[in-house]
Coordinates of C-alpha atoms and ligand atoms in Angstrom, one line a residue:
M1009 CA 85.3 105.0 156.4
S1010 CA 84.5 101.9 158.5
S1011 CA 86.9 99.0 158.5
S1012 CA 84.4 96.8 156.7
S1013 CA 84.0 99.2 153.8
N1014 CA 87.8 99.4 153.6
L1015 CA 87.8 95.6 153.3
W1016 CA 85.4 95.9 150.4
V1017 CA 87.6 98.5 148.7
L1018 CA 90.6 96.2 149.0
L1019 CA 88.6 93.2 147.7
G1020 CA 87.4 95.3 144.8
L1021 CA 90.9 96.4 144.0
G1022 CA 92.0 92.7 144.1
I1023 CA 89.3 91.6 141.7
A1024 CA 89.9 94.5 139.4
G1025 CA 93.5 93.5 139.4
I1026 CA 92.7 90.0 138.5
I1027 CA 90.3 91.0 135.7
I1028 CA 92.9 93.4 134.3
M1029 CA 95.7 90.9 134.6
S1030 CA 93.7 88.1 132.8
Q1031 CA 92.7 90.5 130.1
R1032 CA 96.3 91.5 129.6
L1033 CA 97.5 87.9 129.5
K1034 CA 95.0 87.0 126.8
R1035 CA 96.4 89.7 124.5
V1036 CA 100.0 88.4 124.9
V1037 CA 101.2 87.4 121.4
K1038 CA 103.4 84.3 121.1
K1039 CA 107.1 84.7 120.8
D1040 CA 108.2 85.7 117.3
L1041 CA 104.5 86.3 116.4
G1042 CA 104.0 82.5 116.5
A1043 CA 105.7 82.1 113.2
F1044 CA 108.3 79.4 114.1
L1045 CA 107.8 75.8 114.9
E1046 CA 111.4 75.2 115.7
R1047 CA 114.5 77.4 115.8
F1048 CA 118.0 76.2 115.0
E1049 CA 120.9 77.5 113.0
L1050 CA 122.3 76.1 109.8
L1051 CA 125.4 78.1 109.0
P1052 CA 126.9 78.8 105.6
P1053 CA 130.4 77.4 104.7
P1054 CA 133.4 79.6 105.4
Q1055 CA 134.1 82.3 102.9
P1056 CA 136.5 81.4 100.1
A1057 CA 139.9 83.1 100.3
P1058 CA 140.3 86.3 98.4
P1059 CA 140.5 87.2 95.5
K1060 CA 137.5 84.9 95.1
A1061 CA 134.2 86.7 95.6
P1062 CA 132.4 86.1 98.9
H1063 CA 129.2 84.0 98.9
P1064 CA 126.4 85.9 97.1
L1065 CA 123.9 85.6 100.0
T1066 CA 126.3 86.5 102.8
G1067 CA 124.7 88.2 105.7
L1068 CA 121.1 87.1 104.9
S1069 CA 119.0 85.0 107.2
F1070 CA 116.1 82.8 106.2
A1071 CA 113.4 80.5 107.4
V1072 CA 111.7 77.5 105.7
A1073 CA 108.1 76.3 105.8
D1074 CA 107.7 73.0 107.4
V1075 CA 107.3 71.1 104.2
F1076 CA 111.0 71.2 103.3
D1077 CA 113.3 68.4 104.5
I1078 CA 116.1 69.3 106.8
E1079 CA 118.5 66.5 107.7
G1080 CA 117.9 65.3 111.2
Y1081 CA 114.6 67.0 111.6
I1082 CA 111.1 65.6 111.1
T1083 CA 109.2 67.4 108.3
G1084 CA 105.9 68.1 110.1
F1085 CA 103.5 69.1 107.3
G1086 CA 101.4 71.3 109.7
N1087 CA 99.9 68.2 111.3
P1088 CA 101.0 66.6 114.6
D1089 CA 100.0 63.1 113.5
W1090 CA 102.1 63.4 110.4
G1091 CA 105.1 64.4 112.6
R1092 CA 104.3 61.5 114.9
T1093 CA 104.2 58.9 112.2
H1094 CA 107.3 60.0 110.2
E1095 CA 111.0 59.9 110.9
A1096 CA 113.6 62.6 110.7
A1097 CA 114.7 63.6 107.1
K1098 CA 117.9 61.9 105.9
Q1099 CA 118.8 64.7 103.6
T1100 CA 118.3 68.4 103.4
S1101 CA 116.2 69.6 100.5
P1102 CA 118.5 70.8 97.6
V1103 CA 116.8 74.2 97.6
V1104 CA 117.6 74.8 101.3
A1105 CA 121.1 73.4 100.8
S1106 CA 121.8 75.7 97.9
L1107 CA 120.7 78.8 99.8
I1108 CA 123.0 77.8 102.7
E1109 CA 125.8 77.1 100.2
G1110 CA 125.1 80.5 98.8
G1111 CA 126.0 82.1 102.1
A1112 CA 122.6 82.5 103.9
T1113 CA 121.9 81.3 107.4
C1114 CA 118.8 79.2 108.0
I1115 CA 117.3 80.0 111.4
G1116 CA 114.3 77.7 111.7
K1117 CA 111.1 76.0 110.5
T1118 CA 107.9 77.9 110.2
I1119 CA 104.3 76.9 110.6
I1120 CA 102.1 76.0 107.7
D1121 CA 98.5 75.2 107.3
D1122 CA 97.3 71.7 108.2
M1123 CA 98.8 69.5 105.4
A1124 CA 99.5 72.7 103.4
F1125 CA 95.9 72.6 102.3
S1126 CA 94.3 75.9 103.0
L1127 CA 94.8 79.6 102.0
F1128 CA 94.3 81.4 105.3
G1129 CA 96.9 80.4 107.8
E1130 CA 94.7 79.3 110.6
N1131 CA 96.3 76.1 112.0
K1132 CA 94.3 74.5 114.8
H1133 CA 97.1 72.3 116.0
F1134 CA 100.0 74.7 116.1
G1135 CA 98.3 78.1 116.3
T1136 CA 97.9 80.9 113.8
P1137 CA 100.9 83.1 113.3
T1138 CA 100.1 86.7 114.0
N1139 CA 99.9 89.0 110.9
P1140 CA 102.2 91.8 112.0
K1141 CA 100.5 94.3 109.6
A1142 CA 97.0 93.4 110.8
P1143 CA 97.0 91.4 114.1
D1144 CA 93.2 90.8 114.0
R1145 CA 93.4 89.4 110.5
V1146 CA 94.5 86.1 109.0
P1147 CA 98.1 85.9 107.8
G1148 CA 97.2 83.8 104.8
G1149 CA 98.4 80.3 104.0
C1150 CA 99.5 77.7 103.4
S1151 CA 103.0 79.3 104.1
S1152 CA 101.7 81.5 107.0
G1153 CA 104.7 81.3 109.3
S1154 CA 107.2 82.1 106.5
A1155 CA 105.3 85.2 105.5
V1156 CA 105.0 86.4 109.1
A1157 CA 108.7 85.8 109.8
V1158 CA 109.5 88.1 106.9
A1159 CA 106.8 90.7 107.5
G1160 CA 107.8 90.8 111.2
G1161 CA 111.5 91.4 110.3
M1162 CA 112.7 88.1 111.9
V1163 CA 114.4 87.0 108.7
D1164 CA 115.4 88.6 105.3
F1165 CA 113.6 86.0 103.3
A1166 CA 111.7 82.7 103.6
L1167 CA 110.7 79.7 101.6
G1168 CA 107.2 78.6 101.2
L1169 CA 105.0 76.3 99.0
D1170 CA 102.6 77.7 96.5
T1171 CA 100.0 75.3 95.0
I1172 CA 96.9 77.3 94.7
G1173 CA 98.3 80.6 96.1
G1174 CA 100.2 79.4 99.2
V1175 CA 102.9 82.1 98.8
R1176 CA 101.1 84.8 96.8
V1177 CA 98.1 85.0 99.2
P1178 CA 100.1 85.3 102.5
G1179 CA 102.5 87.6 100.8
A1180 CA 99.6 89.9 99.9
F1181 CA 97.9 89.6 103.3
C1182 CA 101.2 90.4 105.2
G1183 CA 102.2 93.3 102.9
I1184 CA 105.4 91.8 101.6
L1185 CA 106.8 90.4 98.3
G1186 CA 105.8 86.9 97.4
F1187 CA 107.2 85.1 94.4
K1188 CA 105.7 82.0 92.7
P1189 CA 108.3 80.9 90.1
S1190 CA 107.4 79.2 86.9
H1191 CA 106.2 75.6 87.4
G1192 CA 109.2 73.3 87.3
A1193 CA 111.7 76.1 87.2
I1194 CA 113.2 75.2 90.6
S1195 CA 114.2 71.7 91.8
N1196 CA 111.1 69.7 92.7
N1197 CA 112.8 67.4 95.3
G1198 CA 113.1 67.5 99.0
F1199 CA 109.7 68.7 100.0
L1200 CA 106.3 67.3 100.6
H1201 CA 104.1 67.7 97.6
V1202 CA 100.5 68.7 97.7
S1203 CA 99.6 68.5 94.0
Q1204 CA 102.4 67.9 91.6
S1205 CA 100.8 69.6 88.6
L1206 CA 100.5 72.8 90.6
D1207 CA 103.2 72.9 93.3
T1208 CA 106.0 75.3 93.1
I1209 CA 108.5 76.4 95.7
G1210 CA 108.1 80.1 96.5
L1211 CA 109.9 82.9 98.2
F1212 CA 109.0 85.8 100.5
A1213 CA 111.0 89.0 101.0
K1214 CA 110.5 92.6 102.0
D1215 CA 113.3 94.0 99.8
P1216 CA 113.1 93.4 96.0
T1217 CA 116.8 93.1 95.7
V1218 CA 116.9 90.4 98.2
L1219 CA 114.1 88.6 96.4
R1220 CA 116.0 88.9 93.1
R1221 CA 119.4 87.8 94.6
T1222 CA 117.9 84.7 96.3
S1223 CA 115.7 83.8 93.3
H1224 CA 118.7 83.9 91.0
I1225 CA 120.5 81.3 93.2
L1226 CA 117.4 79.0 93.1
L1227 CA 116.7 79.5 89.4
K1228 CA 120.5 79.0 88.7
L1229 CA 120.4 82.0 86.4
P1230 CA 123.6 83.3 84.8
Y1231 CA 124.1 87.1 84.6
A1232 CA 122.3 88.9 81.7
G1233 CA 121.2 92.4 80.9
Q1234 CA 117.8 93.7 81.9
R1235 CA 114.9 94.0 79.4
H1236 CA 112.1 96.5 79.4
P1237 CA 108.6 95.3 78.9
K1238 CA 106.9 95.8 75.5
H1239 CA 103.5 95.5 77.0
V1240 CA 102.1 95.9 80.4
M1241 CA 98.5 94.6 80.3
I1242 CA 96.0 95.5 83.0
A1243 CA 93.5 92.7 83.4
D1244 CA 90.4 94.9 83.8
D1245 CA 88.0 92.0 84.4
A1246 CA 90.1 90.4 87.1
F1247 CA 90.0 93.7 89.0
L1248 CA 86.2 93.5 88.9
L1249 CA 86.5 90.5 91.3
M1250 CA 88.0 92.7 94.0
R1251 CA 85.7 93.6 96.8
I1252 CA 87.1 97.1 97.4
S1253 CA 87.6 100.1 95.1
T1254 CA 90.4 99.4 92.7
T1255 CA 90.9 102.9 91.4
R1256 CA 93.9 103.7 93.6
I1257 CA 95.7 100.4 92.7
I1258 CA 95.2 100.8 89.0
E1259 CA 96.3 104.5 89.1
A1260 CA 99.4 103.6 91.0
V1261 CA 100.4 100.9 88.5
T1262 CA 99.6 103.1 85.5
K1263 CA 101.6 106.0 86.8
S1264 CA 104.5 103.8 87.7
V1265 CA 104.6 102.2 84.3
E1266 CA 104.3 105.5 82.5
V1267 CA 107.2 106.9 84.5
L1268 CA 109.4 103.9 84.0
F1269 CA 108.6 102.5 80.6
G1270 CA 106.4 105.1 78.8
K1271 CA 102.7 105.4 78.1
Q1272 CA 102.9 103.3 74.9
V1273 CA 103.5 100.0 76.7
L1274 CA 100.2 100.2 78.6
R1275 CA 97.3 98.0 77.5
H1276 CA 94.0 96.8 78.9
V1277 CA 92.8 93.3 78.5
N1278 CA 89.9 91.1 79.5
V1279 CA 91.8 88.0 80.4
G1280 CA 88.6 86.0 80.9
E1281 CA 87.5 86.7 77.3
Y1282 CA 91.0 86.0 76.0
L1283 CA 91.2 82.6 77.7
K1284 CA 87.7 81.7 76.4
T1285 CA 88.8 82.2 72.8
K1286 CA 92.0 80.2 73.3
M1287 CA 90.9 77.4 75.6
S1288 CA 88.3 74.9 74.2
S1289 CA 88.5 72.9 77.4
L1290 CA 86.9 75.6 79.5
E1291 CA 83.4 75.2 78.2
E1292 CA 83.4 71.5 79.2
L1293 CA 84.6 72.4 82.7
Q1294 CA 81.5 74.2 83.8
I1295 CA 81.2 72.0 86.9
G1296 CA 78.0 73.1 88.6
D1297 CA 78.4 74.1 92.2
M1298 CA 82.1 74.3 92.1
N1299 CA 81.9 77.3 89.9
G1300 CA 80.3 79.4 92.6
D1301 CA 79.9 83.1 91.8
S1302 CA 80.9 83.4 88.2
K1303 CA 81.1 87.1 87.1
I1304 CA 83.7 85.8 84.7
P1305 CA 82.7 82.3 83.7
S1306 CA 85.9 81.3 82.0
L1307 CA 88.0 82.3 85.0
A1308 CA 85.5 80.4 87.2
S1309 CA 86.0 77.3 85.0
L1310 CA 89.8 77.7 85.2
A1311 CA 89.5 78.0 89.0
S1312 CA 87.4 74.9 89.3
A1313 CA 89.8 72.9 87.2
M1314 CA 92.6 74.0 89.5
R1315 CA 90.6 73.1 92.6
L1316 CA 89.8 69.7 91.1
L1317 CA 93.4 68.9 90.3
H1318 CA 94.5 70.1 93.7
R1319 CA 92.0 67.7 95.4
F1320 CA 92.6 64.8 93.0
E1321 CA 96.4 64.8 93.4
F1322 CA 96.3 65.5 97.1
R1323 CA 94.0 62.5 97.5
N1324 CA 96.3 60.3 95.5
N1325 CA 99.2 61.4 97.6
Y1326 CA 97.7 61.1 101.1
E1327 CA 94.6 58.9 101.0
N1328 CA 96.5 55.8 102.2
W1329 CA 98.2 57.6 105.0
V1330 CA 94.9 59.2 106.1
E1331 CA 93.1 55.8 106.1
S1332 CA 95.8 54.1 108.1
V1333 CA 96.4 56.8 110.6
A1334 CA 93.0 58.5 110.9
P1335 CA 94.7 61.7 111.9
A1336 CA 93.1 64.7 113.4
I1337 CA 92.8 66.9 110.3
E1338 CA 90.9 69.9 109.2
T1339 CA 87.3 69.1 108.1
C1340 CA 88.0 70.8 104.7
I1341 CA 90.6 68.1 104.1
S1342 CA 88.5 65.2 105.1
A1343 CA 85.6 66.6 103.0
N1344 CA 88.0 66.9 100.1
L1345 CA 88.9 63.2 100.3
R1346 CA 85.3 62.3 99.9
T1347 CA 84.5 64.6 96.9
S1348 CA 83.0 62.5 94.2
A1349 CA 84.0 64.7 91.2
I1350 CA 87.6 63.6 91.6
D1351 CA 86.7 60.1 90.7
N1352 CA 85.7 61.2 87.3
D1353 CA 88.7 60.4 85.1
V1354 CA 87.4 62.1 82.1
L1355 CA 87.0 65.3 84.1
I1356 CA 90.5 65.0 85.5
N1357 CA 91.9 64.6 82.0
K1358 CA 90.1 67.8 80.9
C1359 CA 91.7 69.6 83.8
Q1360 CA 95.1 68.5 82.6
T1361 CA 94.1 69.7 79.1
A1362 CA 93.1 73.0 80.6
R1363 CA 96.5 73.3 82.2
Y1364 CA 98.2 72.8 78.9
E1365 CA 95.9 75.2 77.0
A1366 CA 96.3 77.9 79.7
R1367 CA 100.1 77.7 79.3
M1368 CA 99.7 78.2 75.5
A1369 CA 97.2 81.0 75.9
L1370 CA 99.3 83.0 78.3
D1371 CA 102.4 82.4 76.2
S1372 CA 100.7 83.9 73.2
L1373 CA 99.2 86.8 75.2
L1374 CA 102.4 87.8 77.0
K1375 CA 105.1 86.7 74.6
E1376 CA 108.7 87.3 75.6
N1377 CA 108.3 90.8 76.9
G1378 CA 104.8 91.1 78.3
I1379 CA 103.5 91.6 81.9
L1380 CA 100.0 91.0 83.1
V1381 CA 98.8 93.1 86.0
L1382 CA 96.0 91.7 88.2
P1383 CA 95.0 91.6 91.8
T1384 CA 96.6 89.0 94.1
V1385 CA 93.6 88.8 96.4
L1386 CA 90.1 90.1 96.7
G1387 CA 90.9 92.8 99.2
P1388 CA 92.3 93.2 102.7
P1389 CA 92.9 90.0 104.7
P1390 CA 89.8 88.6 106.3
K1391 CA 89.3 88.8 110.1
L1392 CA 90.5 85.8 112.1
H1393 CA 87.8 83.1 112.4
S1394 CA 85.6 85.1 110.1
K1395 CA 82.9 83.7 107.9
E1396 CA 84.9 84.5 104.8
V1397 CA 87.7 82.2 105.9
S1398 CA 85.3 79.2 106.0
S1399 CA 83.1 80.1 103.1
D1400 CA 83.4 78.2 99.9
E1401 CA 82.2 81.2 98.0
Y1402 CA 85.1 83.4 99.1
Q1403 CA 87.7 80.7 98.4
I1404 CA 86.2 80.0 95.0
C1405 CA 86.3 83.7 94.1
L1406 CA 89.9 84.0 95.3
S1407 CA 90.9 80.9 93.3
Q1408 CA 89.8 82.7 90.1
L1409 CA 92.7 85.1 90.7
S1410 CA 95.3 82.5 91.7
A1411 CA 94.3 80.0 89.0
I1412 CA 95.7 82.0 86.2
A1413 CA 99.3 81.4 87.2
S1414 CA 98.8 78.1 88.9
M1415 CA 97.1 76.5 85.9
S1416 CA 99.3 78.1 83.2
G1417 CA 102.5 77.5 85.3
C1418 CA 103.5 81.2 84.7
C1419 CA 105.5 83.0 87.2
Q1420 CA 103.9 85.7 89.5
V1421 CA 105.0 88.2 92.1
T1422 CA 102.7 89.9 94.5
L1423 CA 103.9 93.4 95.5
P1424 CA 102.9 95.4 98.5
L1425 CA 101.2 98.8 97.9
G1426 CA 101.3 100.3 101.4
V1427 CA 98.2 100.3 103.5
H1428 CA 94.7 101.4 102.9
E1429 CA 92.6 102.0 106.0
K1430 CA 95.4 100.5 108.0
L1431 CA 95.3 97.2 106.1
P1432 CA 97.9 95.9 103.6
M1433 CA 97.2 96.3 99.9
S1434 CA 98.9 94.6 97.0
V1435 CA 99.0 94.0 93.3
S1436 CA 100.4 91.1 91.2
L1437 CA 102.5 90.9 88.1
I1438 CA 102.6 87.8 85.9
A1439 CA 105.1 86.9 83.1
K1440 CA 105.1 84.0 80.7
H1441 CA 106.3 80.5 81.9
G1442 CA 110.1 80.6 82.0
S1443 CA 110.4 84.4 82.1
D1444 CA 111.2 84.5 85.8
R1445 CA 114.3 86.7 85.5
F1446 CA 112.4 89.2 83.4
L1447 CA 109.6 89.3 85.9
L1448 CA 112.0 89.8 88.9
D1449 CA 113.7 92.7 87.0
I1450 CA 110.4 94.4 86.4
V1451 CA 109.4 93.9 90.0
Q1452 CA 112.7 95.5 91.2
A1453 CA 112.3 98.4 88.7
M1454 CA 108.7 99.1 89.6
Y1455 CA 108.9 98.5 93.4
S1456 CA 110.0 101.9 94.5
T1457 CA 108.0 104.0 92.0
L1458 CA 104.9 102.0 93.1
Q1459 CA 105.7 102.9 96.7
D1460 CA 106.0 106.6 95.8
Q1461 CA 102.6 106.4 94.0
T1462 CA 101.0 104.9 97.1
G1463 CA 102.2 107.6 99.4
I1464 CA 104.8 107.3 102.1
D1465 CA 107.0 104.2 101.9
L1466 CA 105.8 102.6 105.1
M1467 CA 108.3 99.8 105.0
S1468 CA 111.5 101.8 104.7
T1469 CA 113.1 103.3 107.7
T1470 CA 115.7 105.3 105.7
S1471 CA 113.5 107.0 103.1
N1472 CA 112.7 110.7 103.8
I1473 CA 110.3 112.1 101.3
S1474 CA 108.7 114.5 103.8
S1475 CA 109.0 118.1 102.8
T1476 CA 107.4 119.9 105.8
K1477 CA 107.5 119.3 109.5
E1478 CA 103.8 118.3 109.5
E1479 CA 104.6 115.6 106.9
A1480 CA 107.6 114.4 108.7
A1481 CA 105.5 114.2 111.9
E1482 CA 102.8 112.2 110.0
S1483 CA 105.5 109.9 108.6
A1484 CA 106.9 109.3 112.1
K1485 CA 103.4 108.5 113.4
E1486 CA 102.8 106.0 110.5
K1487 CA 106.1 104.3 111.4
G1488 CA 105.0 104.4 115.0
N1489 CA 101.8 102.6 114.0
I1490 CA 103.8 99.9 112.2
A1491 CA 106.0 99.4 115.2
F1492 CA 102.9 99.3 117.4
K1493 CA 101.3 96.6 115.2
E1494 CA 104.6 94.7 115.4
K1495 CA 104.3 94.9 119.2
Q1496 CA 107.5 96.9 119.4
W1497 CA 106.1 99.1 122.1
Q1498 CA 109.2 101.1 123.0
K1499 CA 110.0 101.8 119.4
A1500 CA 106.5 103.0 118.9
I1501 CA 106.8 105.3 121.9
N1502 CA 110.0 106.8 120.5
L1503 CA 108.4 107.3 117.0
Y1504 CA 105.3 108.9 118.4
S1505 CA 107.5 111.1 120.6
E1506 CA 109.3 112.2 117.4
A1507 CA 106.0 113.0 115.8
I1508 CA 105.0 115.1 118.8
K1509 CA 108.4 116.9 118.7
L1510 CA 107.7 117.8 115.1
N1511 CA 104.1 118.7 115.6
G1512 CA 102.8 119.1 119.1
Q1513 CA 99.3 120.1 118.1
N1514 CA 97.9 116.8 116.9
A1515 CA 95.7 114.8 119.4
T1516 CA 96.3 111.5 117.5
Y1517 CA 100.0 111.5 118.3
Y1518 CA 99.4 111.8 122.0
S1519 CA 96.5 109.3 122.0
N1520 CA 98.6 106.8 120.1
R1521 CA 101.6 107.2 122.4
A1522 CA 99.2 106.6 125.3
A1523 CA 98.2 103.3 123.7
A1524 CA 101.8 102.2 123.6
Y1525 CA 102.4 103.4 127.2
L1526 CA 99.4 101.3 128.3
E1527 CA 101.1 98.2 126.7
V1528 CA 104.3 98.7 128.8
G1529 CA 102.5 99.6 132.0
G1530 CA 103.2 103.3 131.8
Y1531 CA 99.8 104.2 133.2
L1532 CA 100.7 107.7 134.5
Q1533 CA 102.3 108.7 131.2
A1534 CA 99.3 107.2 129.3
E1535 CA 97.0 109.3 131.5
A1536 CA 98.9 112.5 130.9
D1537 CA 99.1 111.9 127.1
C1538 CA 95.3 111.3 127.0
S1539 CA 94.6 114.5 128.9
T1540 CA 96.7 116.4 126.4
A1541 CA 94.9 114.7 123.5
I1542 CA 91.6 115.5 125.0
N1543 CA 92.6 119.2 125.4
L1544 CA 93.4 119.3 121.8
D1545 CA 90.4 117.4 120.6
K1546 CA 87.4 117.1 122.9
K1547 CA 85.8 114.4 120.7
N1548 CA 88.7 111.9 120.7
V1549 CA 86.9 108.8 121.8
K1550 CA 90.1 106.7 121.8
A1551 CA 91.7 109.1 124.2
F1552 CA 88.8 108.9 126.6
L1553 CA 88.8 105.1 126.4
R1554 CA 92.6 104.9 127.0
R1555 CA 92.5 107.4 129.8
G1556 CA 89.7 105.4 131.4
T1557 CA 91.8 102.2 131.1
A1558 CA 94.8 103.9 132.7
R1559 CA 92.7 105.4 135.5
E1560 CA 91.0 102.1 136.1
V1561 CA 94.4 100.3 136.6
L1562 CA 95.6 103.2 138.8
G1563 CA 92.5 102.7 141.0
Y1564 CA 90.7 106.0 140.2
Y1565 CA 87.4 104.2 139.5
K1566 CA 85.2 107.3 139.6
E1567 CA 87.3 109.2 137.2
A1568 CA 87.7 106.1 135.0
M1569 CA 83.9 105.8 135.0
E1570 CA 83.5 109.4 133.9
D1571 CA 85.8 108.8 130.9
F1572 CA 84.0 105.7 129.8
R1573 CA 80.6 107.4 130.2
Y1574 CA 81.9 110.4 128.1
A1575 CA 83.1 108.0 125.4
L1576 CA 79.6 106.5 125.4
V1577 CA 78.1 110.0 124.9
L1578 CA 80.4 110.5 121.9
E1579 CA 79.8 107.0 120.6
P1580 CA 76.7 105.5 122.2
T1581 CA 77.1 102.1 120.5
N1582 CA 80.7 101.5 121.5
K1583 CA 80.9 98.1 123.1
T1584 CA 84.3 98.6 124.7
A1585 CA 83.1 101.6 126.6
N1586 CA 79.9 99.9 127.5
V1587 CA 81.6 96.8 128.9
A1588 CA 84.1 98.9 130.8
A1589 CA 81.3 101.1 132.3
N1590 CA 79.4 98.0 133.4
R1591 CA 82.5 96.4 134.9
L1592 CA 83.3 99.5 136.9
K1593 CA 79.8 99.9 138.3
K1594 CA 80.6 97.1 140.7
F1595 CA 83.6 99.0 142.1
I1596 CA 81.8 102.3 142.7
P1597 CA 79.7 102.7 145.8
Ligands
NAG924 C1 113.2 114.1 107.2 O1 112.9 115.4 106.8 C2 112.5 116.3 107.8 C3 112.0 117.6 107.1 O2 112.9 118.1 106.2 C4 113.6 116.5 108.8 O3 113.2 117.4 109.8 C5 114.0 115.2 109.4 O4 115.1 115.4 110.3 C6 114.3 114.2 108.3 N1 114.5 112.9 108.9 C7 115.5 112.1 108.6 C8 115.5 110.8 109.3 O5 116.3 112.4 107.8
NAG925 C1 96.2 114.8 113.0 O1 96.7 113.7 112.4 C2 95.7 112.9 111.7 C3 96.3 111.6 111.2 O2 97.4 111.3 111.9 C4 95.1 113.7 110.6 O3 94.0 113.0 110.0 C5 94.5 115.0 111.2 O4 94.0 115.8 110.2 C6 95.6 115.8 112.0 N1 94.9 116.9 112.7 C7 95.4 118.1 112.7 C8 94.7 119.1 113.5 O5 96.5 118.4 112.2
NAG926 C1 85.1 102.1 120.4 O1 85.7 103.3 120.0 C2 87.1 103.2 119.6 C3 87.5 104.6 119.2 O2 86.6 105.2 118.3 C4 87.2 102.3 118.4 O3 88.6 102.2 118.1 C5 86.7 100.9 118.8 O4 86.8 100.0 117.8 C6 85.3 101.0 119.3 N1 84.9 99.7 119.8 C7 83.8 99.1 119.6 C8 83.6 97.7 120.1 O5 82.9 99.6 118.9

């Protein structure tokens, strides 16, 4: 080779290095998945001397959404101009204070949506926290950072704000428990309100016993025995709003209820029909374009009443500040301040009537011992920056599900149901206003049977329900996938290695381990794993793509090119392979 062609090879290598470096940098996820705005430590008081019992929340850590006041810190409200124009809080919110008094340690403030307004968790000022269960999907809002901090295992529980779904939606999207208590059941002081008629403080947790323990502190509940539900009502019509098949969800709930409480408690109900007969205000609330897609007109009306109240009260709270500061805010917020419908006093009064009627209607449907089962969200979390996130139609449809508890003031918990096609699934339970304890007991009772119904308990690291080596391998792989999604590369490698030890004949395990090796720069191991995977399965596109990537970094351009070309033979439309092949062309003489 002449010296000039050597120079070209060196140059080529340098450029390839730069391209690969910059690609790797782009994928770097922020520290703590970008959930935190600020970290600090607020420690609980010392334990009382025995024989007094230790603090009930001893050993638990938590985070708070940036709407709660913490003495000495500015409450930021998801908007930099708000932070800039406000002073540090003089007092800690009573809710935060009682959790610390109860023995828990607060470790920081988490990101919320701009002025806690949206439902998707994309904050253009502070960034979007990464959904650990689905990194290319939205985490859900407004309490995005709190949900991510819990789902990512950084805290045991977290506080959020739920006005039109701000805890329930991110809970569902991040695959964790999210609790919206009854309206007014928990102290209403010490946080920034969005809409007083709808706002409730909410809680996230992964573990139902943690959710129950912490909620009991906030609700100030004395000890009492547990009650079984008399009726568990599946809201058939609400499930029709979902955009995916609901069979699996309804089956899981049905089986779990049968096992725990017996067949006789199960009912089916059309909640839309029911509300229509009980709420005369709904008919007058058919507000043209705000109804959107109305498969269930009465739920659509209820949802538009909620949206109207939300906007009306938000405007009353913040119009003056917005006018004087002219902050950089999301366009959906500024548009909201200009909505003319909220100037119609008669309409706003009807919305308040609807709230009252909804409370009465659900009280008479559920009574003391009833549970309503409905979807939390329309399906898996939407992709980041997707059309769904900005479309009114999607938000209006989603509101029809969240409006039931928001408008009636009932309590609701969203429960995770494992993953479907690698995306988190969920279902919600609602109990009558004031029946928070009953609801939390049912959630705790149903949680583990629901997990059993939906297959392997993906969240638990201690459960072992595998009966054969193949099943155990599969379970290790699933846990590896979770670790991978949580960017815990070494943990993922260990889990995939365990899967390979249990079953050395499955290409997926090698190919997945290769993906984790690529993340930590183990290119030689990645290449070896891909070769094994390809030997086991000649059509494994991912293994060819990953081996190509490893070989490219190692400088074997020709071999890398062969891998990408072969991937294209197997999957001619694959963009990743196409882009890689085009990129490599330049480096191959
Ligand atoms: C789970 O069960 C499998 C099969 O019985 C066994 O090989 C494996 O060691 C168990 N794992 C744990 C963590 O107990
Ligand atoms: C390998 O595992 C995947 C999922 O992890 C499964 O779908 C596939 O059937 C397994 N293949 C073999 C040959 O066991
Ligand atoms: C290319 O193929 C891989 C493996 O099947 C797949 O995971 C990836 O999403 C595909 N990429 C595109 C852009 O089609």
